[in-house]
Short mmCIF file of C-alpha atoms and ligand atoms in Angstrom, two decimals:
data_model
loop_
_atom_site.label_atom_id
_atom_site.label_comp_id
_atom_site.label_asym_id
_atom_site.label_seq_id
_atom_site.Cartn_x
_atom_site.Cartn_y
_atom_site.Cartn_z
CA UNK K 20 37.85 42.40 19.12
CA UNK K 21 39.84 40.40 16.82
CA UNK K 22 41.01 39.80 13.61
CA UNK K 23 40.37 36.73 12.16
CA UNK K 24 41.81 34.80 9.49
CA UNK K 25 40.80 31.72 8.03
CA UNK K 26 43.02 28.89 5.06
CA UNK K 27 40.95 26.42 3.65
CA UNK K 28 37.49 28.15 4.01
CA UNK K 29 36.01 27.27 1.30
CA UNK K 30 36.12 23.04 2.13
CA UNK K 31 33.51 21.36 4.14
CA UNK K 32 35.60 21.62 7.51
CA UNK K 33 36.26 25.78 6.53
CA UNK K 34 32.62 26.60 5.86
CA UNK K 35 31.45 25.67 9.21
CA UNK K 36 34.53 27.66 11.04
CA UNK K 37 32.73 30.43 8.62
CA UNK K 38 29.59 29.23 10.32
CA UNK K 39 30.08 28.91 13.49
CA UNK K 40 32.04 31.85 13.84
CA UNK K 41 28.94 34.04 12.65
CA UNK K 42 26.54 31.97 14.93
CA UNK K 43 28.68 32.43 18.27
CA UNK K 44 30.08 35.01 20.00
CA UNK K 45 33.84 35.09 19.25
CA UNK K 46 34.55 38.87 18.88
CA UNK K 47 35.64 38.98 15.18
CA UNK K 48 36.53 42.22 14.20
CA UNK K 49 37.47 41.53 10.63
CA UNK K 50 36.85 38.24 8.43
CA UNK K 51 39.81 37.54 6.08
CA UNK K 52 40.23 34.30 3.85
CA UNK K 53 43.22 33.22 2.05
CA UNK K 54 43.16 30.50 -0.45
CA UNK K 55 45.47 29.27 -3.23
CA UNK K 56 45.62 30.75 -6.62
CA UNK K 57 42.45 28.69 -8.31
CA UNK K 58 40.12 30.48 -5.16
CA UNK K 59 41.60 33.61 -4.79
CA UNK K 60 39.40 36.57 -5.71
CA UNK K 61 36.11 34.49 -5.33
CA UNK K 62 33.75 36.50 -3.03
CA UNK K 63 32.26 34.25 0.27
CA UNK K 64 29.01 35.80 1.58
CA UNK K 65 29.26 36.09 5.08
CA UNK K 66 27.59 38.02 8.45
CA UNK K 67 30.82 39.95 8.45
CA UNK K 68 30.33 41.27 4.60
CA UNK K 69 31.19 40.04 1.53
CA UNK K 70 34.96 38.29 1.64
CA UNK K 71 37.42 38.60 -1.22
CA UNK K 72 39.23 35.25 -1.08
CA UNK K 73 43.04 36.66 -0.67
CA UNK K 74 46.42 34.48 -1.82
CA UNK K 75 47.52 33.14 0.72
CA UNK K 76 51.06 34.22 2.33
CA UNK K 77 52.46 34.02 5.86
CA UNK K 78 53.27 37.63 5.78
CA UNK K 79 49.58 38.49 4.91
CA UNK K 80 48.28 35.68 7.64
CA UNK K 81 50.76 37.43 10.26
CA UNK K 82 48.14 40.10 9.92
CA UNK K 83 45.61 38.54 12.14
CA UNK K 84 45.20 37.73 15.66
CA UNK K 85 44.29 34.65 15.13
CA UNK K 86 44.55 32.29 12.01
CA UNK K 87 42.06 29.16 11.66
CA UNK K 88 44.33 26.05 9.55
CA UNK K 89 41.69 23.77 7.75
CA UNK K 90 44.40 22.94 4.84
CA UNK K 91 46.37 19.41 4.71
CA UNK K 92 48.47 18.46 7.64
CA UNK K 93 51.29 19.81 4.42
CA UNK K 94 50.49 23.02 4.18
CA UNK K 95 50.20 23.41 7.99
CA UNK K 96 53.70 22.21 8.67
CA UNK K 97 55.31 23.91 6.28
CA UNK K 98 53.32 27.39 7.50
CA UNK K 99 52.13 26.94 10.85
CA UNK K 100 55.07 27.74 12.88
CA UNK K 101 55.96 30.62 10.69
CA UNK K 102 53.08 31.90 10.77
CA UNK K 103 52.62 32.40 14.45
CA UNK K 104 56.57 33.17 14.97
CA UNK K 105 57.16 35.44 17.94
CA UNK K 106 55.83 37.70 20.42
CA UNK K 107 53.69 39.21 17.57
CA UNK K 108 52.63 36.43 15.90
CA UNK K 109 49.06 35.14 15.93
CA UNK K 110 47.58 32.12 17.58
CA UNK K 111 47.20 29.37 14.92
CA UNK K 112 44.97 26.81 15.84
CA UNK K 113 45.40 23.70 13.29
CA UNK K 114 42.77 21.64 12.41
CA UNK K 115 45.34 19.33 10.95
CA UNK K 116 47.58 15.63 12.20
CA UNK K 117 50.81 17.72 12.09
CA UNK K 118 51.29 18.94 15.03
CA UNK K 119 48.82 16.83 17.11
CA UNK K 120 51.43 14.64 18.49
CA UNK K 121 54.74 17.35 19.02
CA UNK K 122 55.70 17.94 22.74
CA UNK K 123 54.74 21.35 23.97
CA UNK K 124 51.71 21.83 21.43
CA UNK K 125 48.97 21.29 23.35
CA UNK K 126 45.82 19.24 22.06
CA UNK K 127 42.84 20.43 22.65
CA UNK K 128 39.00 19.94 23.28
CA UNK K 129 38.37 22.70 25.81
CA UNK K 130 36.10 20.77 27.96
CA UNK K 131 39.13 18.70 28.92
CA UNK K 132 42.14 20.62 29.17
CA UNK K 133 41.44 24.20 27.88
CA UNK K 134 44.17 24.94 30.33
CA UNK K 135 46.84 23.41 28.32
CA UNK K 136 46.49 26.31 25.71
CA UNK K 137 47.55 29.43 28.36
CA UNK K 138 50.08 31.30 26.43
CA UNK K 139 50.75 28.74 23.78
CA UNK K 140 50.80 30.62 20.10
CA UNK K 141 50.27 26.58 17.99
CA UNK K 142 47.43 24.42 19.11
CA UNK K 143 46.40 21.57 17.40
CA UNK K 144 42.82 20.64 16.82
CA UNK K 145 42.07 17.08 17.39
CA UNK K 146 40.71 13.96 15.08
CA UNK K 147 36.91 14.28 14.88
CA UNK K 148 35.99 11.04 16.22
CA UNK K 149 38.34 11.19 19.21
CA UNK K 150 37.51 14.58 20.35
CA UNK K 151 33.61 13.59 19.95
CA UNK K 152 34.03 10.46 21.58
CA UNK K 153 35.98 11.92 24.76
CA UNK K 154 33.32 14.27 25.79
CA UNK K 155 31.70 11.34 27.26
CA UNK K 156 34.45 9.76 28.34
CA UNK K 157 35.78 12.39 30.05
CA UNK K 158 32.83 12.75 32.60
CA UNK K 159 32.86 9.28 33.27
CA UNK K 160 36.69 9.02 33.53
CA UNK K 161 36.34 12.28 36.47
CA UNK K 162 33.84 9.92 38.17
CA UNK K 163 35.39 6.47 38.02
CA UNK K 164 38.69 6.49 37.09
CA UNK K 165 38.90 4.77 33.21
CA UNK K 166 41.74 2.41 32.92
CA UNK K 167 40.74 0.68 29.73
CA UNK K 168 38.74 1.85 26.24
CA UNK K 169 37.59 -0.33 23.23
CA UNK K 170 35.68 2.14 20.83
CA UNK K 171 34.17 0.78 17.45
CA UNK K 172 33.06 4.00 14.78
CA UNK K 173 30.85 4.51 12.05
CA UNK K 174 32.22 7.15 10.36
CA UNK K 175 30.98 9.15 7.95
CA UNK K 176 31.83 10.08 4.10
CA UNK K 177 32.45 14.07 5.48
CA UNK K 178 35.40 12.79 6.90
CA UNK K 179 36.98 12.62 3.42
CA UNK K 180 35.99 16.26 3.54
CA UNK K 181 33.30 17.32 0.01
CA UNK K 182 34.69 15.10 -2.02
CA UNK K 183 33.80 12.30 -0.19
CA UNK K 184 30.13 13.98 0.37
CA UNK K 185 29.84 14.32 -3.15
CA UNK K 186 31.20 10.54 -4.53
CA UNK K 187 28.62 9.16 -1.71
CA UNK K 188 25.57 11.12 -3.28
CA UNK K 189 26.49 11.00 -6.87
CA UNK K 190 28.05 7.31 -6.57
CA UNK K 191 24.07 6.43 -4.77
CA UNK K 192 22.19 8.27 -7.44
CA UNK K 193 24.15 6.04 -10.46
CA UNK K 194 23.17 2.63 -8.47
CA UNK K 195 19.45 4.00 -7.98
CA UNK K 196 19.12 5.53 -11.62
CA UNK K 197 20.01 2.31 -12.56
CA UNK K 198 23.10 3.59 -14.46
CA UNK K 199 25.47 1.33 -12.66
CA UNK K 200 25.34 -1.69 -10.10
CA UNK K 201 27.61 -0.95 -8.00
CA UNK K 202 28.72 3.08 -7.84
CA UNK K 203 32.51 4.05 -8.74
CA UNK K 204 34.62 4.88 -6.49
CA UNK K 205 38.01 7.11 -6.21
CA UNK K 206 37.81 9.00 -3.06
CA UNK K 207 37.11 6.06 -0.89
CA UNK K 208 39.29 2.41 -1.23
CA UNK K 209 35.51 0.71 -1.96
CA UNK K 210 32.58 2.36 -3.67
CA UNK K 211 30.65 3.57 -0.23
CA UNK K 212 27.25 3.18 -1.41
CA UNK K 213 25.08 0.50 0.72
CA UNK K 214 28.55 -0.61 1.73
CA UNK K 215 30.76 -0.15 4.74
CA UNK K 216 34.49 -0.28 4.72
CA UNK K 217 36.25 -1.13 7.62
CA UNK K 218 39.92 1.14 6.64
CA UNK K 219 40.14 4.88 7.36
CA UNK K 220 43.58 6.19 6.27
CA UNK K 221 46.73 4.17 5.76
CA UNK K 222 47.24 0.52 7.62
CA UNK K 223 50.65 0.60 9.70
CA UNK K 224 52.48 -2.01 10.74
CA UNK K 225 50.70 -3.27 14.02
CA UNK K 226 47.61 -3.86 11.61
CA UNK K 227 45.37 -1.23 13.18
CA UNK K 228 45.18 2.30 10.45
CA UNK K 229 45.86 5.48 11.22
CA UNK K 230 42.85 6.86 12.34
CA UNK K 231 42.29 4.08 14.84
CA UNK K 232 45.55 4.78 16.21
CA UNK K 233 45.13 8.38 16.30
CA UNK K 234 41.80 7.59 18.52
CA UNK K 235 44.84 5.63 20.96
CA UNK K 236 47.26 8.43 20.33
CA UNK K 237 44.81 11.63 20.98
CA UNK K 238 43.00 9.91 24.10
CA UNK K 239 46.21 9.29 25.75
CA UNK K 240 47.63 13.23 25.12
CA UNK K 241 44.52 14.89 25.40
CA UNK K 242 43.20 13.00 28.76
CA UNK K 243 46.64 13.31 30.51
CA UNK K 244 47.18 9.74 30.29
CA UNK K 245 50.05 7.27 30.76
CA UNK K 246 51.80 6.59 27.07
CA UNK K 247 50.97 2.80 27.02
CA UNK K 248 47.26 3.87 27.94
CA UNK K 249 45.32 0.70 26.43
CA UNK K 250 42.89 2.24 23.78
CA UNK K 251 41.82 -0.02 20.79
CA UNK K 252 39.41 1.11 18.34
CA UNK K 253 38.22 -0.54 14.58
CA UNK K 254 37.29 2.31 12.35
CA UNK K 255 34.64 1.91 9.72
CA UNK K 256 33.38 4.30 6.70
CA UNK K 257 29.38 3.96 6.48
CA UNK K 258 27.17 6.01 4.36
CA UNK K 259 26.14 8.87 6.17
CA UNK K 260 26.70 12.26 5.58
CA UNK K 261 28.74 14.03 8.38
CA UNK K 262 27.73 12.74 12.04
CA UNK K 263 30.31 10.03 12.97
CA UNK K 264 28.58 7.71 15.57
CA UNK K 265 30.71 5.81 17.97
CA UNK K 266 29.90 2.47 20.13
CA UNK K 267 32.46 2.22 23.64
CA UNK K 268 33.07 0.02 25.92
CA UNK K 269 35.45 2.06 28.87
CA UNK K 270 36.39 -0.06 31.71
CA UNK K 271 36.95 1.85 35.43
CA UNK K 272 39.08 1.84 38.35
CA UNK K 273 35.72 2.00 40.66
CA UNK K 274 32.57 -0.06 40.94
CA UNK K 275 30.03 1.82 38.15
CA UNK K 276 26.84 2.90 39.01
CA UNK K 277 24.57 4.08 35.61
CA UNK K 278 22.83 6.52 37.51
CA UNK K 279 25.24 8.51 38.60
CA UNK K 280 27.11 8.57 34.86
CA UNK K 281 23.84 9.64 33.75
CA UNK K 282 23.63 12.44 35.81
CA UNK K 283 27.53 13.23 34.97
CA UNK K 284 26.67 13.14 31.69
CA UNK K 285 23.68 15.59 31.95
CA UNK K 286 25.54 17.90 33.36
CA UNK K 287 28.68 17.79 31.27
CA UNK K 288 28.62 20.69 28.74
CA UNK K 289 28.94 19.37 25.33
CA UNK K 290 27.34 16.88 25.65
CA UNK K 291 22.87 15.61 25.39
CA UNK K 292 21.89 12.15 26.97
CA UNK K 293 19.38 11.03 24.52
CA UNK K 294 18.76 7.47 26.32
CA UNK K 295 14.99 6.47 26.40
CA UNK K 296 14.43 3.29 24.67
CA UNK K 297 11.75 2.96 25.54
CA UNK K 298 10.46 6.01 23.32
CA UNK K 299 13.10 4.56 20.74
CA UNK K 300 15.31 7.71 21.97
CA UNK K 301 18.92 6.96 21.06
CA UNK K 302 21.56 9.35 19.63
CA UNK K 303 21.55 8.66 15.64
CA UNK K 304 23.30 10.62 12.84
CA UNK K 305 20.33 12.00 11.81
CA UNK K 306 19.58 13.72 15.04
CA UNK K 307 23.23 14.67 15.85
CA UNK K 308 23.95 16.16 12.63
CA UNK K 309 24.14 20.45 12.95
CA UNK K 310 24.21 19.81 16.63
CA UNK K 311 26.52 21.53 18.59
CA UNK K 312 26.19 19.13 21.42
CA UNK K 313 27.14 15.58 20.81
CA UNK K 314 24.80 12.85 21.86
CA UNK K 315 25.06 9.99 23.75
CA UNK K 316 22.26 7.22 24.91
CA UNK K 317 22.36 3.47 24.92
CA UNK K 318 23.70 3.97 28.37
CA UNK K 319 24.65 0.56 30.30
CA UNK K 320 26.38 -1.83 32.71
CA UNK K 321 28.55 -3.96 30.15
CA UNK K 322 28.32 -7.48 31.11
CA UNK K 323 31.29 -9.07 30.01
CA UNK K 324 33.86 -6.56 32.27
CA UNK K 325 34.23 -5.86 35.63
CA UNK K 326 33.50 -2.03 36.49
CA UNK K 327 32.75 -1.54 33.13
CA UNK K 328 30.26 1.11 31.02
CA UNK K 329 28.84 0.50 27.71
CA UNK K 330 27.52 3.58 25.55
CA UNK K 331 26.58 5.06 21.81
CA UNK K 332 27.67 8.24 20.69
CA UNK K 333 26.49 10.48 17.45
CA UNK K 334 28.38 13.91 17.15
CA UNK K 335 28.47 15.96 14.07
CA UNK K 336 32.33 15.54 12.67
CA UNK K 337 32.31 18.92 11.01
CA UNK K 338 31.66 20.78 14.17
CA UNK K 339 32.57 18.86 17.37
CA UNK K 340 34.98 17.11 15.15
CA UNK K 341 36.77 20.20 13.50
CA UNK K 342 35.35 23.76 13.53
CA UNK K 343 33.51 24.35 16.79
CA UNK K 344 36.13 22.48 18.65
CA UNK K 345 38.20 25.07 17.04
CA UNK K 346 35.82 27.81 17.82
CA UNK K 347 35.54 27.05 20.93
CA UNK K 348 39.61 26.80 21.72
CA UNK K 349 39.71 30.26 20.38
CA UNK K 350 36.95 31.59 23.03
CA UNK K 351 38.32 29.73 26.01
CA UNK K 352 41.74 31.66 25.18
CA UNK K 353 40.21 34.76 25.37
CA UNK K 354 38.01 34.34 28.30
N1 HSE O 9 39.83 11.31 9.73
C1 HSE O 9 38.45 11.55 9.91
C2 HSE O 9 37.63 10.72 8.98
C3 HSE O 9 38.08 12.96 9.69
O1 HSE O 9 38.15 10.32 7.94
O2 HSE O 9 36.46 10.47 9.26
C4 HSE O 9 38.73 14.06 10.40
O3 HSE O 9 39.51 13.86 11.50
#
């Protein structure tokens, strides 16, 4: 059994490690948090007893077999490698962008490349809506051969972590207590409320922002793919709560056949077909969200490619996106 250690479990992405870490069955022989000064000595409920929030330090971190990062992409480089420093270090697996793109760190979603992890002590946990949106991909790439992807997301506000829960349920109570016409808006560049906003993260200079480019970025590292891998994605803030949902287009080396990727994606663990219009079955955020599984329906021939598959996704960001993917990198290194 293990010791387990978790920074940052008190935001939205840390709760769920919490959660899914009492759900499954990673062998946690101890539960300790660490925090910064304004959480330390707050108790956290959990199935492993009651949790005295500790200050963080790497010493005290060093402590435990493995450490779960769900700070700022700051905080992790400036602790991560110290943390896990040497033969008796712990793993650290980093739910933040700072190490995502380093040679020699591996990347992770297990059902991908699980093997990149063997004997690595630093592994990066991927962006939520490229590790959700590769778990179908990947089946399909194994059966034809992908040479192209155009993805367009609807994100939502739990990517900004519980701030950006909150402003979106305060910010829609103002507008519908009639308080305010529009709701404010600091988290987010727009107020989110009946709005969408297509600009996730910082523009850079080729016009696409950061999180689209770390949809191009992740696929091409995480897949095995060539470095010029063409990947284009437009990423857009809705108002949901926490299930990003994803439309693709992924063009193929080989003639398609929908049949067959339906069966692929059956089978693929990770991942529910929920493709049945004809019952109005379709993934949705509301069905995806507190799923482990991520869904994926709306399964067809596109008809403007060659060889090419269009498809909807809905997986829950805060767990395929962030702490079961983390979860789960832990198990497959102990298995
Ligand atoms: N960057 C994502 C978003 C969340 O803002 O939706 C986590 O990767």
């Amino acid at each position: 059994t293990f010791n387990v250690g978790i920074v940052g479990a008190t935001g939205a992405v840390g709760k769920e490690i919490v959660g899914c870490l009492e759900k499954r069955s990673f062998p946690v022989n101890g539960l300790r948090i660490f925090g910064s000064e304004r959480s330390a000595g707050k108790e956290v409920d959990t199935k492993f007893g009651k949790v005295t929030v500790e200050l963080f330090s790497e010493e005290a971190a060093r402590e435990c077999d493995v450490v779960f990062l769900a700070v700022d992409g700051d905080f992790s480089l400036k602790h991560a490698e110290n943390i896990c420093a040497g033969d008796d270090g712990p793993v650290v697996i980093d739910n933040s962008s700072a190490f995502r793109y380093k040679e020699g760190i591996p990347l992770c979603v297990p059902e991908i490349n699980a093997e990149t992890t063997k004997g690595k002590k630093l592994i990066a946990n991927p962006n939520c809506t490229t590790a959700i949106g590769l778990m179908a991909v990947w089946p399909l790439h194994k059966l034809f051969g992908l040479t192209k992807m155009v993805m367009s997301t609807y994100q939502a506000a739990s990517g900004a972590g519980q701030p950006g829960m909150d402003e979106l349920v305060e910010g829609t109570r103002s507008v519908l207590n009639g308080e305010r016409d529009v709701a404010e808006n600091k988290i987010f560049a727009h107020p989110l409320p009946f709005n969408v906003i297509p600009h996730i993260d910082k523009f850079q200079e080729n016009g696409y922002t950061k999180e689209e480019m770390k949809v191009t970025w992740e696929t091409r590292k995480i897949c095995g793919l060539a470095d010029d891998f063409p990947v284009s994605c437009t990423a857009v803030r809705i108002p949901t709560s926490r299930a990003h949902s994803e439309s693709i287009v992924a063009l193929f080396e080989k003639p398609v056949d929908v049949a067959a990727a339906r069966k692929a994606l059956e089978e693929a663990p990770g991942v529910k077909l929920r493709d049945d219009p004809e019952k109005l079955s379709y993934p949705m955020p509301l069905t995806a969200t507190g799923q482990y599984d991520i869904e994926v329906g709306r399964l067809r021939k596109n008809i403007a490619f060659d060889n090419a598959l269009e498809f909807f996704v809905c997986g829950d960001q805060l767990l395929r996106g962030a702490a079961l993917n983390a979860v789960i990198v832990a198990e497959a290194m102990i298995d």
